[in-house]
Each structure stands twice: as C-alpha cells, then as structure tokens.
Amino acid sequence: MVRTYSSDGIKIKIKNFELLETVSGKNKCLQDFFSDKATVIMFICNHCPYVKHINTELVRLANDYLHKGVSFLAINSNDIEKYPEDSPENMQKISHQLSYPFPYFFDEKQEVAKYYGAKCTPEFFIFNGVGYLCYHGQLDDSRPGNGISVTGYDIRKVLEGLLKGIEIFPTAKHSYGCNIKWKT
C-alpha cells in the first residue's frame, strides 16, 4: 500500500530518529540532515538487485540537487542476521565504493521503516521544506532488464516543482523492488 496520509487522514510529517550513520560509525539524528527546501529519504540496501540497478543514478541525483539545498538520506532497515550483506560494515564499504554523497543510516530496530510504512527497496519519500510528505514511491520506471533508462524522472519532477515553489499535492507511485527483510 502506498500512502501519503496516515490511516486517520492526517498528513505524514517527517520525523526525527537517532540511527547509526555507517560511514562515520556514530549515532546521529536524522533531523540534522533535514532541509528547509526538500528532504529525500531513500530506503535502500546493499543486496537488492533493484537498488544495484539504480545506484549510479542515486549518486547523480544527489549530486545534482545537494547544491540546491535538497537533502538526501539513505536508510537500510533490513534484518542483517538473515542478510549479512546489508550489515553496517558492508554499508560503509558500499558507501565508499559508490561515493555516496549522502549519509547511509542503519535502522536496526526497523522503527523508521515502520513509521513511514516503507515496504521495499528502493522506496522514496520526499518531504517539503516544512516537513510534510509530498511524494512516496519509485525513482522512475526503470527496472532490471526492462530496457528503460534509469533517469530518476519521478523524483526529479517533484524536486523541480518544490524548488520552483510550486505546491506539490501528495502523490504516490508504487515502488518495485525487494521486500524489506523484517525481523521475526
């Protein structure tokens, strides 16, 4: 289920959590990375072929918008006992290998994924400058093997509107990928 509102009809608001930021190896508050223009929260992981398919575009996308005041935060909420490739140590390696220009957080308790209702990797949540959700869904229509170029179209469209001061009404577009690996 893709949602822009909670079950009681209230708009979803960006929320602070304290998580392990894997590159620094320190716990950090997410709110320290929120932007007053737009904040993109990405649920990703290391092992998912759908994430691997878009990794180059994630770096390009962030590099295109960071200097415009947009912030990007990547979060991995997977159970690392079942998927050790997604461990914080491996997250740090991937972040360095791919030159992620954004922090990569580990959601060990899976509380962030549950708060936002994230279901898969990759899955994106874009919040406006005052912290309300305006987009929830996919990066673009590209999938491994479908022949569509990875462009970040859906995310770029929302970010361009926000940066131009256009009011973005909450929009959802289903994301496809690997299910978040929930702890049992």
Short mmCIF file of C-alpha atoms in Angstrom, two decimals:
data_model
loop_
_atom_site.label_atom_id
_atom_site.label_comp_id
_atom_site.label_asym_id
_atom_site.label_seq_id
_atom_site.Cartn_x
_atom_site.Cartn_y
_atom_site.Cartn_z
CA MET A 1 0.00 0.00 0.00
CA VAL A 2 1.38 3.40 -0.99
CA ARG A 3 0.22 6.21 1.25
CA THR A 4 0.64 9.93 1.70
CA TYR A 5 -1.69 10.16 4.66
CA SER A 6 -1.90 8.16 7.85
CA SER A 7 -4.84 5.84 8.40
CA ASP A 8 -6.67 8.63 10.25
CA GLY A 9 -6.33 11.05 7.30
CA ILE A 10 -3.53 13.17 8.78
CA LYS A 11 -0.65 14.14 6.52
CA ILE A 12 2.53 12.24 7.24
CA LYS A 13 5.17 14.50 8.75
CA ILE A 14 8.91 13.96 8.65
CA LYS A 15 10.14 12.60 11.96
CA ASN A 16 13.45 12.59 13.75
CA PHE A 17 15.11 9.33 14.75
CA GLU A 18 18.59 8.64 16.02
CA LEU A 19 20.33 5.95 13.96
CA LEU A 20 23.79 4.62 13.25
CA GLU A 21 25.30 6.58 10.36
CA THR A 22 27.53 3.88 8.93
CA VAL A 23 30.24 5.96 7.25
CA SER A 24 31.14 7.79 10.47
CA GLY A 25 30.27 4.83 12.69
CA LYS A 26 28.37 7.19 15.00
CA ASN A 27 24.74 7.55 16.02
CA LYS A 28 23.28 10.71 14.51
CA CYS A 29 19.91 12.43 14.47
CA LEU A 30 18.14 12.38 11.14
CA GLN A 31 16.84 15.91 11.72
CA ASP A 32 20.40 17.21 11.48
CA PHE A 33 20.18 16.34 7.78
CA PHE A 34 16.67 17.69 7.04
CA SER A 35 16.42 20.59 4.59
CA ASP A 36 14.14 23.63 4.56
CA LYS A 37 13.75 23.13 0.79
CA ALA A 38 13.18 19.36 0.40
CA THR A 39 14.33 16.15 2.04
CA VAL A 40 14.52 12.82 0.22
CA ILE A 41 14.50 9.72 2.40
CA MET A 42 15.50 6.61 0.48
CA PHE A 43 15.05 3.09 1.77
CA ILE A 44 17.81 1.09 0.11
CA CYS A 45 20.12 -1.81 0.94
CA ASN A 46 23.23 -3.48 -0.44
CA HIS A 47 21.96 -6.83 -1.72
CA CYS A 48 18.84 -5.83 -3.68
CA PRO A 49 19.23 -6.05 -7.48
CA TYR A 50 16.72 -3.19 -7.90
CA VAL A 51 18.91 -0.92 -5.77
CA LYS A 52 22.07 -2.07 -7.56
CA HIS A 53 20.33 -1.16 -10.83
CA ILE A 54 19.81 2.46 -9.76
CA ASN A 55 22.87 3.15 -7.60
CA THR A 56 24.66 5.26 -10.23
CA GLU A 57 21.55 7.42 -10.64
CA LEU A 58 21.19 7.83 -6.86
CA VAL A 59 24.66 9.36 -6.77
CA ARG A 60 24.00 11.55 -9.83
CA LEU A 61 20.60 12.65 -8.47
CA ALA A 62 22.01 13.64 -5.10
CA ASN A 63 24.94 15.45 -6.69
CA ASP A 64 22.52 17.35 -8.95
CA TYR A 65 20.37 18.58 -6.05
CA LEU A 66 22.53 18.81 -2.94
CA HIS A 67 23.96 22.17 -4.04
CA LYS A 68 20.37 23.42 -4.50
CA GLY A 69 19.64 22.77 -0.82
CA VAL A 70 17.91 19.41 -1.11
CA SER A 71 19.00 16.81 1.42
CA PHE A 72 19.21 13.07 0.84
CA LEU A 73 19.26 10.35 3.50
CA ALA A 74 19.59 6.65 2.74
CA ILE A 75 18.29 4.13 5.26
CA ASN A 76 18.72 0.35 5.37
CA SER A 77 16.13 -1.36 7.59
CA ASN A 78 16.85 -4.99 6.71
CA ASP A 79 17.41 -7.84 9.16
CA ILE A 80 21.17 -8.34 8.93
CA GLU A 81 21.08 -11.75 10.60
CA LYS A 82 19.26 -13.10 7.54
CA TYR A 83 21.02 -10.73 5.09
CA PRO A 84 24.59 -10.14 6.34
CA GLU A 85 25.46 -8.34 3.07
CA ASP A 86 23.36 -5.48 4.47
CA SER A 87 25.39 -5.12 7.69
CA PRO A 88 26.64 -1.68 8.78
CA GLU A 89 30.21 -2.70 7.91
CA ASN A 90 29.13 -3.61 4.39
CA MET A 91 27.01 -0.48 4.16
CA GLN A 92 30.13 1.55 4.90
CA LYS A 93 32.06 -0.32 2.18
CA ILE A 94 29.31 0.24 -0.42
CA SER A 95 29.04 3.91 0.52
CA HIS A 96 32.77 4.36 -0.08
CA GLN A 97 32.85 2.23 -3.25
CA LEU A 98 29.98 4.13 -4.85
CA SER A 99 30.94 7.54 -3.42
CA TYR A 100 27.54 8.11 -1.88
CA PRO A 101 27.27 11.87 -1.29
CA PHE A 102 24.58 11.28 1.35
CA PRO A 103 24.56 9.64 4.79
CA TYR A 104 23.67 5.94 4.90
CA PHE A 105 21.85 5.02 8.11
CA PHE A 106 21.14 1.62 9.65
CA ASP A 107 17.64 1.21 11.10
CA GLU A 108 18.43 -1.72 13.40
CA LYS A 109 15.07 -1.63 15.22
CA GLN A 110 13.20 -1.14 11.92
CA GLU A 111 11.25 1.68 13.57
CA VAL A 112 11.88 4.21 10.80
CA ALA A 113 10.63 1.85 8.08
CA LYS A 114 7.56 1.10 10.17
CA TYR A 115 6.86 4.79 10.86
CA TYR A 116 6.94 5.68 7.16
CA GLY A 117 5.26 2.49 6.02
CA ALA A 118 8.20 1.50 3.80
CA LYS A 119 7.69 -1.86 2.18
CA CYS A 120 10.58 -2.36 -0.23
CA THR A 121 13.96 -1.29 -1.51
CA PRO A 122 14.28 1.05 -3.24
CA GLU A 123 11.46 3.23 -1.94
CA PHE A 124 11.46 7.03 -1.76
CA PHE A 125 9.77 9.62 0.44
CA ILE A 126 10.07 13.33 -0.41
CA PHE A 127 9.17 15.94 2.18
CA ASN A 128 8.70 19.63 1.50
CA GLY A 129 10.59 22.33 3.39
CA VAL A 130 8.13 22.32 6.28
CA GLY A 131 8.31 18.55 6.62
CA TYR A 132 5.14 17.22 5.01
CA LEU A 133 5.20 14.23 2.70
CA CYS A 134 4.59 15.19 -0.90
CA TYR A 135 5.79 12.08 -2.73
CA HIS A 136 6.06 8.41 -1.89
CA GLY A 137 7.14 5.81 -4.39
CA GLN A 138 9.61 4.90 -7.10
CA LEU A 139 12.67 6.58 -8.58
CA ASP A 140 11.44 6.09 -12.15
CA ASP A 141 10.01 3.38 -14.43
CA SER A 142 13.32 1.57 -14.97
CA ARG A 143 13.70 -1.97 -13.62
CA PRO A 144 16.48 -4.51 -14.12
CA GLY A 145 16.03 -5.98 -17.59
CA ASN A 146 13.11 -3.81 -18.79
CA GLY A 147 15.24 -1.69 -21.16
CA ILE A 148 14.08 1.65 -19.73
CA SER A 149 16.91 4.04 -18.89
CA VAL A 150 17.47 4.99 -15.25
CA THR A 151 16.82 8.75 -15.07
CA GLY A 152 15.27 9.46 -11.66
CA TYR A 153 12.37 11.09 -13.54
CA ASP A 154 9.71 10.80 -10.83
CA ILE A 155 11.96 12.15 -8.07
CA ARG A 156 13.40 14.93 -10.28
CA LYS A 157 9.90 16.07 -11.28
CA VAL A 158 8.83 16.51 -7.65
CA LEU A 159 12.09 18.18 -6.62
CA GLU A 160 11.93 20.65 -9.53
CA GLY A 161 8.41 21.62 -8.51
CA LEU A 162 9.39 22.12 -4.88
CA LEU A 163 12.42 24.21 -5.82
CA LYS A 164 10.23 26.42 -8.03
CA GLY A 165 7.86 26.99 -5.12
CA ILE A 166 5.02 25.03 -6.69
CA GLU A 167 2.68 23.46 -4.16
CA ILE A 168 3.02 19.73 -4.56
CA PHE A 169 -0.07 17.81 -3.58
CA PRO A 170 0.72 14.44 -2.02
CA THR A 171 1.46 11.97 -4.78
CA ALA A 172 2.14 8.27 -4.67
CA LYS A 173 3.55 5.98 -7.33
CA HIS A 174 4.18 2.35 -6.44
CA SER A 175 7.77 1.38 -5.94
CA TYR A 176 9.02 -2.03 -7.01
CA GLY A 177 11.93 -3.95 -5.58
CA CYS A 178 12.86 -6.35 -2.81
CA ASN A 179 10.67 -6.50 0.27
CA ILE A 180 12.20 -5.07 3.41
CA LYS A 181 13.56 -8.03 5.34
CA TRP A 182 11.63 -7.80 8.58
CA LYS A 183 12.84 -9.37 11.79
CA THR A 184 10.67 -12.20 13.06
#
